[in-house]
Coordinates of C-alpha atoms in Angstrom, one line a residue:
Chain A
X1 CA 0.0 0.2 -0.1
X2 CA 1.3 3.4 -0.8
X3 CA 2.2 5.2 2.4
X4 CA -0.2 8.0 2.8
X5 CA 2.2 10.9 4.3
X6 CA 5.6 12.7 4.0
X7 CA 7.3 15.1 6.2
X8 CA 9.0 18.5 5.5
X9 CA 11.5 20.0 7.1
X10 CA 12.3 24.1 6.6
X11 CA 15.6 24.8 8.1
X12 CA 16.2 28.3 8.7
X13 CA 18.8 30.3 10.3
X14 CA 16.6 31.0 13.3
X15 CA 13.9 27.9 13.4
X16 CA 13.6 24.5 11.5
X17 CA 10.0 23.9 11.5
X18 CA 8.9 20.3 10.5
X19 CA 5.4 18.6 9.7
X20 CA 3.6 15.8 8.9
X21 CA 1.8 16.4 5.5
X22 CA -0.9 14.3 3.6
X23 CA -1.3 14.0 -0.4
X24 CA -3.8 17.0 -0.4
X25 CA -1.1 19.5 1.6
X26 CA -2.9 19.4 4.7
X27 CA -0.2 19.8 7.6
X28 CA -1.5 17.1 10.4
X29 CA 1.1 17.2 13.0
X30 CA 4.0 19.7 13.4
X31 CA 6.9 21.0 15.4
X32 CA 10.0 23.2 15.6
X33 CA 13.4 23.4 17.1
X34 CA 15.7 26.7 17.3
X35 CA 18.3 26.2 14.7
X36 CA 20.7 28.6 16.2
X37 CA 20.7 27.2 19.6
X38 CA 22.6 23.9 18.2
X39 CA 26.6 24.8 17.9
X40 CA 27.2 21.1 16.9
X41 CA 25.6 19.4 14.1
X42 CA 25.4 16.2 16.2
X43 CA 23.2 18.0 18.9
X44 CA 20.9 19.7 16.2
X45 CA 20.4 16.5 14.4
X46 CA 19.6 14.8 18.0
X47 CA 17.1 17.5 18.9
X48 CA 15.5 17.4 15.5
X49 CA 15.4 13.6 15.5
X50 CA 13.2 13.8 19.2
X51 CA 11.0 16.2 17.5
X52 CA 10.4 14.1 14.1
X53 CA 10.2 10.9 16.3
X54 CA 7.0 12.6 18.4
X55 CA 5.5 14.0 14.9
X56 CA 5.7 10.2 13.4
X57 CA 4.5 8.5 16.4
X58 CA 1.3 10.9 15.9
X59 CA 1.1 9.7 12.4
X60 CA 1.1 6.0 13.2
X61 CA 4.5 5.1 12.8
X62 CA 7.7 4.8 10.2
X63 CA 5.1 2.7 8.1
X64 CA 3.2 5.7 7.6
X65 CA 5.9 8.1 5.9
X66 CA 6.8 7.8 2.4
X67 CA 9.8 10.1 2.6
X68 CA 11.4 13.2 4.3
X69 CA 11.8 16.7 2.2
X70 CA 14.3 19.1 3.5
X71 CA 14.4 22.6 2.5
X72 CA 17.7 24.1 3.7
X73 CA 19.9 27.3 2.5
X74 CA 22.6 25.8 0.0
X75 CA 21.4 22.5 0.3
X76 CA 22.2 20.2 -2.6
X77 CA 20.1 17.8 -4.0
X78 CA 22.7 15.7 -5.6
X79 CA 24.5 14.6 -2.3
X80 CA 22.3 15.7 0.3
X81 CA 24.6 18.0 1.8
X82 CA 24.2 21.5 3.1
X83 CA 27.5 23.2 1.7
X84 CA 28.9 26.5 3.3
X85 CA 25.6 28.0 4.5
X86 CA 26.4 31.5 5.6
X87 CA 23.2 31.6 8.0
X88 CA 23.7 28.1 9.8
X89 CA 25.7 27.6 12.6
X90 CA 27.6 24.7 11.3
X91 CA 30.7 25.3 8.9
X92 CA 31.9 23.2 5.7
X93 CA 30.0 20.5 4.0
X94 CA 27.3 18.5 6.3
X95 CA 25.8 15.4 5.0
X96 CA 22.4 16.6 6.5
X97 CA 20.0 13.9 4.6
X98 CA 22.1 11.1 5.5
X99 CA 22.2 12.1 9.4
X100 CA 18.4 12.7 9.6
X101 CA 17.8 9.7 7.9
X102 CA 19.9 7.5 10.2
X103 CA 18.3 9.2 12.8
X104 CA 14.6 8.1 12.3
X105 CA 15.4 4.6 11.3
X106 CA 16.4 4.8 7.8
X107 CA 13.2 6.8 6.2
X108 CA 14.7 8.4 3.1
X109 CA 15.2 11.8 3.2
X110 CA 15.8 14.2 0.4
X111 CA 17.4 17.7 0.6
X112 CA 17.2 20.7 -1.6
X113 CA 17.7 24.4 -1.0
X114 CA 14.6 26.4 0.4
X115 CA 13.6 28.1 -3.0
X116 CA 13.6 24.7 -5.0
X117 CA 11.4 23.5 -2.3
X118 CA 9.3 26.2 -2.7
X119 CA 9.0 25.5 -6.7
X120 CA 8.2 21.7 -5.9
X121 CA 5.5 22.9 -3.4
X122 CA 3.8 25.1 -6.0
X123 CA 3.9 22.1 -8.4
X124 CA 2.5 19.9 -6.0
X125 CA -0.1 21.9 -3.7
X126 CA -0.1 25.2 -5.5
X127 CA -0.3 27.7 -8.0
X128 CA 2.0 25.7 -10.1
X129 CA -0.4 22.7 -10.3
X130 CA -0.4 21.5 -13.8
X131 CA 2.3 23.8 -15.1
X132 CA 5.2 22.1 -17.0
X133 CA 7.6 25.3 -17.0
X134 CA 7.6 28.1 -14.3
X135 CA 9.8 29.8 -12.2
X136 CA 9.4 30.7 -8.3
X137 CA 11.1 33.6 -7.3
X138 CA 11.4 34.2 -3.2
X139 CA 11.3 37.5 -2.3
X140 CA 12.4 37.3 1.6
X141 CA 15.4 38.2 3.4
X142 CA 17.2 37.1 0.6
X143 CA 15.9 36.7 -3.2
X144 CA 16.0 32.9 -4.4
X145 CA 14.6 30.9 -7.1
X146 CA 13.6 27.6 -8.2
X147 CA 13.1 26.9 -12.1
X148 CA 11.1 24.5 -13.6
X149 CA 11.4 23.1 -17.1
X150 CA 9.5 20.4 -19.0
X151 CA 8.3 19.3 -15.2
X152 CA 11.5 18.8 -13.9
X153 CA 13.5 21.1 -11.5
X154 CA 16.6 22.7 -12.9
X155 CA 19.5 21.6 -10.6
X156 CA 22.4 22.2 -13.0
X157 CA 25.4 19.9 -13.6
X158 CA 26.4 20.3 -9.6
X159 CA 23.1 20.9 -7.9
X160 CA 23.2 24.5 -7.4
X161 CA 21.3 25.7 -10.3
X162 CA 18.7 28.3 -10.0
X163 CA 20.6 31.7 -8.1
X164 CA 18.5 34.2 -10.1
X165 CA 18.5 36.3 -7.0
X166 CA 22.5 36.7 -7.8
X167 CA 22.3 37.9 -11.3
X168 CA 23.6 40.8 -11.9
X169 CA 20.7 44.0 -12.2
X170 CA 23.0 47.0 -11.9
X171 CA 26.6 46.4 -13.5
X172 CA 27.8 50.1 -12.6
X173 CA 28.3 51.1 -8.9
X174 CA 26.2 48.3 -7.9
X175 CA 25.1 47.6 -4.4
X176 CA 27.5 45.4 -2.4
X177 CA 25.3 41.9 -2.2
X178 CA 26.2 39.4 1.1
X179 CA 27.6 37.2 -1.8
X180 CA 30.5 39.6 -2.1
X181 CA 29.9 40.8 -5.3
X182 CA 28.0 43.9 -6.5
X183 CA 24.8 44.6 -8.3
X184 CA 23.2 41.5 -7.3
X185 CA 18.9 41.2 -7.7
X186 CA 19.1 40.4 -4.3
X187 CA 20.9 43.5 -3.3
X188 CA 17.7 45.6 -4.3
X189 CA 14.7 43.5 -4.0
X190 CA 15.0 41.7 -1.0
X191 CA 13.4 42.5 2.2
X192 CA 16.5 43.9 3.3
X193 CA 16.9 45.1 -0.4
X194 CA 13.9 47.4 0.0
X195 CA 14.8 48.8 3.4
X196 CA 18.3 49.6 1.8
X197 CA 16.3 51.6 -0.9
X198 CA 14.2 53.5 1.6
X199 CA 17.4 54.4 3.7
X200 CA 18.9 55.6 0.4
X201 CA 16.2 57.8 -0.6
X202 CA 15.6 59.5 2.6
X203 CA 19.5 60.5 2.4
X204 CA 19.4 61.6 -0.9
X205 CA 16.0 63.2 -1.3
X206 CA 14.1 65.9 1.0
X207 CA 10.6 65.2 0.4
X208 CA 8.5 64.5 3.3
X209 CA 7.7 61.0 4.5
X210 CA 6.6 58.9 7.4
X211 CA 9.5 56.6 7.4
X212 CA 11.4 60.0 8.6
X213 CA 9.8 59.2 12.0
X214 CA 11.8 55.9 12.4
X215 CA 15.5 55.8 12.9
X216 CA 16.9 55.0 9.8
X217 CA 18.8 52.1 10.6
X218 CA 15.9 50.2 12.1
X219 CA 13.6 50.5 9.0
X220 CA 12.3 47.3 7.5
X221 CA 10.2 46.4 4.5
X222 CA 7.2 46.0 6.6
X223 CA 7.6 49.5 7.8
X224 CA 7.7 50.8 4.2
X225 CA 4.8 48.7 3.2
X226 CA 3.0 50.2 6.4
X227 CA 3.9 53.5 5.4
X228 CA 2.9 53.0 1.6
X229 CA -0.7 51.7 2.9
X230 CA -1.2 54.9 4.9
X231 CA -0.6 56.6 1.6
X232 CA 3.0 57.8 2.0
X233 CA 4.4 58.5 -1.5
X234 CA 8.2 58.0 -0.9
X235 CA 7.2 54.5 0.4
X236 CA 4.9 53.9 -2.6
X237 CA 7.6 54.9 -4.6
X238 CA 10.0 52.4 -3.2
X239 CA 7.8 49.3 -4.3
X240 CA 7.7 50.9 -7.8
X241 CA 11.3 50.9 -8.2
X242 CA 11.7 47.5 -6.7
X243 CA 8.8 46.1 -8.7
X244 CA 10.3 47.7 -11.8
X245 CA 13.8 46.4 -11.3
X246 CA 11.9 42.4 -10.7
X247 CA 10.5 43.4 -14.2
X248 CA 13.7 44.1 -15.7
X249 CA 15.3 40.8 -14.4
X250 CA 12.3 38.9 -15.2
X251 CA 12.4 39.8 -19.0
X252 CA 15.8 38.2 -18.9
X253 CA 14.7 35.3 -17.3
X254 CA 12.0 34.9 -20.1
X255 CA 14.4 35.1 -22.5
X256 CA 16.0 32.2 -21.3
X257 CA 13.7 29.7 -20.3
X258 CA 10.2 31.1 -21.8
X259 CA 8.3 30.3 -18.6
X260 CA 4.7 30.0 -18.7
X261 CA 4.4 31.7 -15.2
X262 CA 6.8 33.6 -12.9
X263 CA 5.5 32.7 -9.1
X264 CA 6.2 35.1 -6.3
X265 CA 6.7 33.8 -3.0
X266 CA 7.8 35.0 0.4
X267 CA 7.4 38.0 2.5
X268 CA 7.4 40.9 0.2
X269 CA 4.5 39.5 -1.8
X270 CA 2.4 41.0 1.2
X271 CA 2.6 43.9 -0.5
X272 CA 0.3 42.7 -2.6
X273 CA -0.7 44.7 -6.2
X274 CA 1.7 47.4 -4.9
X275 CA 4.6 45.2 -5.9
X276 CA 2.7 42.8 -8.5
X277 CA 1.6 45.9 -11.0
X278 CA 4.8 47.6 -11.2
X279 CA 6.6 44.2 -11.9
X280 CA 4.0 43.7 -14.7
X281 CA 4.3 46.7 -16.2
X282 CA 8.2 46.8 -16.2
X283 CA 8.3 43.0 -17.3
X284 CA 5.9 43.7 -20.5
X285 CA 8.0 46.8 -21.1
X286 CA 11.1 45.2 -21.1
X287 CA 10.5 41.7 -22.6
X288 CA 11.6 40.7 -26.2
X289 CA 8.7 41.1 -28.4
X290 CA 8.1 37.6 -29.3
X291 CA 7.4 37.2 -25.3
X292 CA 5.1 39.8 -25.0
X293 CA 1.9 39.2 -22.9
X294 CA 2.8 35.3 -22.6
X295 CA 4.2 35.0 -19.1
X296 CA 1.7 35.3 -16.2
X297 CA 2.6 36.8 -13.1
X298 CA 1.5 34.9 -10.0
X299 CA 1.4 34.9 -6.4
X300 CA 2.0 31.6 -4.2
X301 CA -1.1 29.7 -3.2
X302 CA 0.5 28.1 -0.3
X303 CA -0.4 29.5 3.2
X304 CA 2.6 32.0 4.1
X305 CA 3.1 30.3 7.4
X306 CA 3.0 26.3 6.2
X307 CA 4.6 27.2 2.8
X308 CA 8.0 26.5 3.7
X309 CA 7.2 23.1 5.4
X310 CA 4.9 22.0 2.6
X311 CA 7.4 22.9 0.0
X312 CA 10.0 20.8 1.3
X313 CA 7.4 17.9 2.2
X314 CA 6.7 17.6 -1.3
X315 CA 10.0 16.3 -1.9
X316 CA 9.1 13.5 0.1
X317 CA 6.6 12.4 -2.7
X318 CA 9.4 11.9 -4.8
X319 CA 11.0 8.8 -3.2
X320 CA 11.1 5.6 -5.4
X321 CA 9.8 2.6 -3.1
Chain B
X1 CA 15.4 -2.0 -40.0
X2 CA 16.3 1.2 -38.7
X3 CA 16.7 3.7 -41.3
X4 CA 20.5 5.1 -42.0
X5 CA 20.1 8.7 -42.9
X6 CA 18.8 11.7 -41.8
X7 CA 19.0 15.3 -43.6
X8 CA 19.5 18.7 -42.2
X9 CA 18.3 21.6 -43.7
X10 CA 19.9 25.0 -42.9
X11 CA 17.7 27.9 -43.8
X12 CA 19.6 31.6 -43.9
X13 CA 19.0 34.8 -45.1
X14 CA 21.0 34.4 -48.2
X15 CA 21.2 30.2 -48.4
X16 CA 19.5 27.6 -47.9
X17 CA 21.7 24.4 -47.6
X18 CA 20.7 20.9 -47.2
X19 CA 22.4 17.4 -46.8
X20 CA 22.1 13.9 -46.3
X21 CA 24.1 12.6 -43.1
X22 CA 24.8 9.5 -41.5
X23 CA 24.7 8.5 -38.0
X24 CA 28.7 9.4 -37.5
X25 CA 27.8 13.2 -38.7
X26 CA 29.1 12.7 -42.3
X27 CA 27.4 14.9 -44.8
X28 CA 27.2 12.2 -47.8
X29 CA 24.9 14.2 -50.4
X30 CA 24.1 18.1 -50.3
X31 CA 22.7 20.7 -52.2
X32 CA 21.6 24.3 -51.8
X33 CA 19.5 27.0 -52.9
X34 CA 19.3 30.9 -52.7
X35 CA 16.7 31.8 -50.0
X36 CA 16.2 35.3 -50.9
X37 CA 15.5 34.6 -54.7
X38 CA 11.9 33.1 -53.6
X39 CA 9.4 36.0 -52.6
X40 CA 7.0 33.5 -52.6
X41 CA 6.9 30.6 -50.3
X42 CA 5.4 28.1 -52.4
X43 CA 8.2 28.7 -55.2
X44 CA 10.7 28.2 -52.5
X45 CA 9.2 25.0 -51.1
X46 CA 9.3 23.6 -54.9
X47 CA 12.7 24.8 -55.3
X48 CA 13.7 23.1 -52.1
X49 CA 12.0 19.9 -52.8
X50 CA 13.5 19.4 -55.9
X51 CA 16.9 19.6 -54.3
X52 CA 15.9 17.6 -51.6
X53 CA 14.4 14.7 -53.9
X54 CA 17.8 14.8 -55.6
X55 CA 20.0 14.0 -52.6
X56 CA 17.3 11.7 -51.5
X57 CA 17.4 9.6 -54.8
X58 CA 21.5 9.8 -54.2
X59 CA 20.8 8.2 -50.9
X60 CA 18.6 5.2 -52.2
X61 CA 15.2 6.8 -51.8
X62 CA 12.6 7.9 -48.9
X63 CA 13.0 4.5 -47.2
X64 CA 16.7 5.4 -46.0
X65 CA 15.6 8.6 -44.6
X66 CA 14.6 8.5 -40.8
X67 CA 13.6 12.3 -40.8
X68 CA 14.3 15.6 -41.6
X69 CA 15.5 18.4 -39.4
X70 CA 15.2 22.4 -40.2
X71 CA 17.2 25.2 -38.4
X72 CA 15.6 28.5 -39.4
X73 CA 15.5 31.7 -37.8
X74 CA 12.5 32.1 -35.8
X75 CA 11.7 28.5 -36.1
X76 CA 9.0 26.9 -33.8
X77 CA 9.7 23.5 -32.6
X78 CA 6.2 23.2 -31.4
X79 CA 4.3 23.8 -34.3
X80 CA 6.8 23.7 -37.2
X81 CA 6.1 27.2 -38.1
X82 CA 8.6 30.3 -39.1
X83 CA 7.2 33.0 -37.0
X84 CA 8.0 36.8 -38.0
X85 CA 11.6 36.0 -39.2
X86 CA 13.0 39.5 -40.0
X87 CA 15.6 37.9 -42.2
X88 CA 13.6 35.6 -44.3
X89 CA 11.4 37.1 -47.2
X90 CA 8.3 35.6 -46.3
X91 CA 5.9 37.3 -43.9
X92 CA 3.9 36.0 -40.9
X93 CA 3.3 32.5 -39.8
X94 CA 4.5 29.9 -42.2
X95 CA 3.9 26.3 -41.7
X96 CA 7.1 25.2 -43.2
X97 CA 7.6 21.8 -41.4
X98 CA 4.3 20.6 -42.9
X99 CA 5.0 22.0 -46.4
X100 CA 8.4 20.4 -46.8
X101 CA 7.1 17.2 -45.3
X102 CA 4.4 17.3 -47.7
X103 CA 6.6 18.1 -50.7
X104 CA 8.8 15.0 -50.3
X105 CA 6.2 12.4 -49.8
X106 CA 5.7 12.5 -46.2
X107 CA 9.1 12.0 -44.5
X108 CA 8.7 13.5 -41.0
X109 CA 10.0 17.1 -41.0
X110 CA 11.0 18.9 -37.3
X111 CA 12.0 22.5 -37.3
X112 CA 13.8 24.6 -34.7
X113 CA 15.6 28.0 -34.7
X114 CA 19.3 27.6 -36.0
X115 CA 20.8 27.7 -32.3
X116 CA 18.9 25.0 -31.1
X117 CA 19.8 22.8 -34.0
X118 CA 23.4 23.9 -33.3
X119 CA 23.0 22.7 -29.7
X120 CA 21.6 19.5 -30.9
X121 CA 24.1 18.9 -33.4
X122 CA 27.0 19.5 -30.6
X123 CA 25.0 16.8 -28.3
X124 CA 25.1 14.4 -31.3
X125 CA 28.4 15.0 -33.1
X126 CA 30.3 17.3 -31.5
X127 CA 31.8 19.0 -28.2
X128 CA 28.6 18.0 -26.3
X129 CA 28.7 14.3 -26.8
X130 CA 27.9 12.9 -23.3
X131 CA 26.9 16.3 -21.6
X132 CA 23.4 16.8 -20.2
X133 CA 23.5 20.3 -19.0
X134 CA 25.0 22.9 -21.6
X135 CA 24.3 25.7 -23.6
X136 CA 25.6 26.6 -27.1
X137 CA 26.2 30.4 -27.7
X138 CA 26.2 31.2 -31.4
X139 CA 28.4 34.2 -32.3
X140 CA 27.4 35.3 -35.9
X141 CA 25.6 38.1 -37.6
X142 CA 23.3 37.9 -34.2
X143 CA 24.2 36.2 -31.1
X144 CA 21.9 33.0 -30.5
X145 CA 21.7 30.2 -27.9
X146 CA 20.4 27.0 -27.6
X147 CA 20.1 25.8 -24.0
X148 CA 20.2 21.8 -23.0
X149 CA 19.2 20.8 -19.5
X150 CA 19.0 17.4 -18.2
X151 CA 19.7 16.3 -21.9
X152 CA 16.7 18.1 -23.1
X153 CA 16.7 21.0 -25.1
X154 CA 14.8 24.1 -23.5
X155 CA 11.9 25.2 -25.6
X156 CA 9.8 26.7 -23.0
X157 CA 6.2 26.9 -22.7
X158 CA 6.0 28.7 -26.3
X159 CA 8.7 27.0 -28.2
X160 CA 10.8 30.1 -28.0
X161 CA 13.1 29.9 -25.3
X162 CA 16.8 30.3 -25.1
X163 CA 17.0 34.0 -26.6
X164 CA 20.3 34.9 -24.5
X165 CA 21.6 37.5 -27.2
X166 CA 18.7 39.3 -26.1
X167 CA 19.3 39.4 -22.3
X168 CA 20.2 43.0 -21.3
X169 CA 24.1 43.3 -21.0
X170 CA 23.9 47.2 -20.6
X171 CA 20.8 48.9 -18.9
X172 CA 22.3 52.4 -19.2
X173 CA 22.5 54.0 -22.6
X174 CA 22.6 50.6 -24.2
X175 CA 23.0 49.9 -28.0
X176 CA 20.1 49.8 -29.9
X177 CA 19.5 46.1 -31.0
X178 CA 18.2 44.8 -34.3
X179 CA 14.9 43.4 -31.9
X180 CA 14.1 47.5 -31.1
X181 CA 15.2 47.0 -27.6
X182 CA 18.7 48.5 -26.1
X183 CA 21.5 46.9 -24.5
X184 CA 21.4 43.4 -25.6
X185 CA 24.0 41.2 -25.5
X186 CA 23.7 40.7 -29.1
X187 CA 24.0 44.5 -30.0
X188 CA 27.8 44.1 -28.5
X189 CA 28.8 40.9 -28.9
X190 CA 27.6 39.4 -32.4
X191 CA 30.0 40.1 -35.5
X192 CA 28.3 43.3 -36.3
X193 CA 28.6 44.2 -32.9
X194 CA 32.3 43.9 -32.8
X195 CA 32.3 46.0 -35.7
X196 CA 30.1 48.5 -33.9
X197 CA 32.8 48.4 -31.2
X198 CA 35.3 49.3 -33.4
X199 CA 34.0 51.9 -35.1
X200 CA 32.9 53.3 -31.6
X201 CA 36.5 53.2 -30.5
X202 CA 38.0 54.9 -33.6
X203 CA 35.7 58.0 -33.0
X204 CA 36.0 58.4 -29.3
X205 CA 40.0 57.6 -29.5
X206 CA 43.0 59.1 -30.8
X207 CA 45.5 56.3 -30.9
X208 CA 46.7 54.7 -34.0
X209 CA 45.0 51.7 -35.5
X210 CA 45.4 49.6 -38.7
X211 CA 41.9 50.0 -38.8
X212 CA 41.9 53.6 -39.4
X213 CA 43.2 52.4 -43.0
X214 CA 39.6 51.3 -43.6
X215 CA 36.3 53.1 -44.3
X216 CA 34.6 53.2 -40.9
X217 CA 31.3 52.0 -42.2
X218 CA 32.9 49.1 -44.0
X219 CA 34.8 47.6 -41.1
X220 CA 33.9 44.1 -40.3
X221 CA 34.7 41.7 -37.4
X222 CA 36.9 39.9 -39.9
X223 CA 38.9 43.2 -40.5
X224 CA 39.1 43.6 -36.8
X225 CA 40.5 40.2 -36.2
X226 CA 43.0 40.4 -39.2
X227 CA 44.3 43.6 -37.8
X228 CA 44.6 42.1 -34.1
X229 CA 46.7 39.3 -35.8
X230 CA 49.1 41.6 -37.2
X231 CA 49.7 43.0 -33.6
X232 CA 47.2 46.1 -33.8
X233 CA 46.4 46.7 -30.4
X234 CA 43.3 48.8 -30.5
X235 CA 41.8 45.8 -32.2
X236 CA 43.3 43.5 -29.8
X237 CA 41.4 45.5 -27.4
X238 CA 38.2 45.1 -29.1
X239 CA 38.3 41.6 -28.5
X240 CA 39.2 41.8 -24.9
X241 CA 36.2 44.4 -24.4
X242 CA 34.0 41.6 -26.3
X243 CA 35.0 38.9 -24.4
X244 CA 34.9 40.5 -21.1
X245 CA 31.1 41.1 -21.7
X246 CA 30.4 37.6 -22.8
X247 CA 32.0 36.7 -19.7
X248 CA 29.8 38.9 -17.5
X249 CA 26.8 37.6 -19.5
X250 CA 27.8 33.7 -19.0
X251 CA 28.2 34.5 -15.1
X252 CA 24.6 35.1 -15.0
X253 CA 23.7 32.2 -17.2
X254 CA 25.7 29.7 -14.7
X255 CA 23.4 31.3 -12.0
X256 CA 20.6 30.1 -14.1
X257 CA 20.9 26.8 -15.0
X258 CA 24.6 26.0 -13.9
X259 CA 25.6 24.1 -17.0
X260 CA 28.6 21.9 -17.2
X261 CA 30.1 23.6 -20.4
X262 CA 29.0 26.6 -22.5
X263 CA 30.3 26.0 -26.1
X264 CA 30.6 28.7 -28.6
X265 CA 30.0 28.5 -31.9
X266 CA 29.9 30.7 -35.1
X267 CA 32.0 33.0 -36.9
X268 CA 33.4 35.3 -34.3
X269 CA 35.1 31.8 -32.7
X270 CA 37.7 32.1 -35.1
X271 CA 39.4 34.5 -33.2
X272 CA 40.2 31.5 -31.0
X273 CA 42.1 32.5 -27.7
X274 CA 41.8 36.1 -28.3
X275 CA 38.1 35.9 -27.9
X276 CA 38.2 32.5 -25.2
X277 CA 40.7 34.0 -23.0
X278 CA 38.9 37.1 -22.2
X279 CA 35.6 35.4 -21.8
X280 CA 37.3 32.7 -19.3
X281 CA 39.0 35.5 -17.6
X282 CA 35.7 37.4 -17.0
X283 CA 33.1 34.9 -16.4
X284 CA 35.3 33.4 -13.7
X285 CA 35.9 37.0 -12.2
X286 CA 32.1 37.5 -12.2
X287 CA 30.4 34.3 -11.0
X288 CA 28.9 33.5 -7.8
X289 CA 31.6 31.8 -5.6
X290 CA 29.6 28.5 -5.6
X291 CA 30.3 28.1 -9.3
X292 CA 34.1 29.1 -9.6
X293 CA 36.0 26.7 -11.6
X294 CA 33.1 24.7 -12.6
X295 CA 32.0 25.7 -15.9
X296 CA 34.1 24.5 -18.9
X297 CA 34.4 26.8 -22.0
X298 CA 34.9 24.9 -25.4
X299 CA 34.5 25.6 -28.9
X300 CA 32.3 23.8 -31.2
X301 CA 33.7 20.5 -32.5
X302 CA 31.5 20.8 -35.7
X303 CA 33.5 22.0 -39.0
X304 CA 32.4 25.4 -39.5
X305 CA 31.2 24.8 -43.3
X306 CA 29.0 21.5 -41.8
X307 CA 27.9 22.7 -38.6
X308 CA 24.7 24.3 -39.6
X309 CA 23.5 21.1 -41.6
X310 CA 24.9 18.7 -39.4
X311 CA 22.9 20.5 -36.2
X312 CA 19.8 20.8 -38.3
X313 CA 19.8 17.0 -39.4
X314 CA 20.5 16.0 -35.7
X315 CA 16.9 16.7 -35.0
X316 CA 15.9 14.1 -37.7
X317 CA 17.2 11.4 -35.4
X318 CA 14.6 12.5 -32.7
X319 CA 11.8 11.1 -35.0
X320 CA 9.6 8.5 -33.6
X321 CA 8.8 5.8 -35.8

């Protein structure tokens, strides 16, 4: 009999969240541990294993679990390792998929980076059901991407494909990015990028803004959103600028793989049409004629709080028995 | 019994070249007609059909031909049409694959654009044998690309994916491109782009150059190459600049699909290391850390004069019997 459940594990720099998920994408049992508390990877895996065993027990035991999917920064699908993830406490190359599998009695574990997990989640339970060619762009602390072509996730020859947040959108005097290079899309259009744009405009301009009431270094993308919702013009302009830049970048992505849809995922999508409309306008303005009006822009259909776990869990269905 | 031959047809703005090809990539019988001479597509197909029937007869008749592959500008793999190709005499959407098939007694015909044909050619007979993830960049009058991921050519949802020559490499004050937009890679790194760079440098600078002996409007990329070979510094610099730009662009392509190799094809590759070395240097300098030193840069292994026909012919093997 087909095993009825999978487990999704989303590893973030702060929290690790996991849950048992059924074929419809309902999270039945869930739990979490603090990622940052465990300096030693063995302690982390022990704590995670304890949590996993508890939800597995609730689900009826190992026999009910088809597979475990893990979404983790710098996760490599091919070898199941986390490799040099700057926001995680463990250094070097960690064979995490194997370690987790060993800790729960051999349930198969598949691992990929969080944006790829989001793409598989959209394909399995979300906005990309039925689509064969699409790109998920995650707009959070960073900008990530999961690319699906012909129904398959693009891993590249080394497992690291799909780093669209690190394509260059500004080649002259580009902003320093966390990756050490300049002008990456992520440096402008992540949540932190939006906050940087706010600080930049506040310094370079003199027009009034609600944002001027806040200490500049503490401004977040949420502050910019809240101010824009209150009618603050400068804040609305920040979303315009951010969206325009994403649209320019998307026009190039379309020239690469001509996806049927680009799906937006992550914190910044809370801005709704305030970010979507300028993206659409800019993408259509910048795209090669043959692609005009062809690529849909969609928001993720996964519930924000569940999305990361669902995305990761979707990998669990890929296990071959 | 497996049919032993395929036919490749390469449709260019000036000439249409075709040939019967065996499984090793040897062109056994070939012919050509003048594309530009036929204003009416029906006359063109008649003339082409006559030529094809002649080489088919030499090969032993229709029973010996597994399939026909066509490489054509703006060719759409999904529907077998040429759609709005600016350099061909026929306007609108032409169902060319069907027309050719009908004209030669129903041999199956598959059509794609010339760069995709080049990629399939490299995979079947050339530098990409055994590779599953690679990109072919064609550097000719224009800049085209054929992208292979997981062993499959990327067509996108509409059949038009892989327009990497029309990704934007210069966003501010970019050169006008043939596509009507500004700053495309093609506007700088095609053969015509190289000639434009030469004219630009000759106007903007005062240093001596062999190129100054030529009427500026008549300078070609070959003139620049010849001058560089004679030790002309400005000409060598033009290849440096062109290669550096390609390397910047390649770094972004690597972030997308992380190919094992990028293969250069077309007229500009005659410049050899003069173009390859600056590309390599620039790509490695610009690529995201995780990809450093991983992507091979290769020249096409298809003989220049045969490459287009071989590339197109490779499509013929895909026919399912």
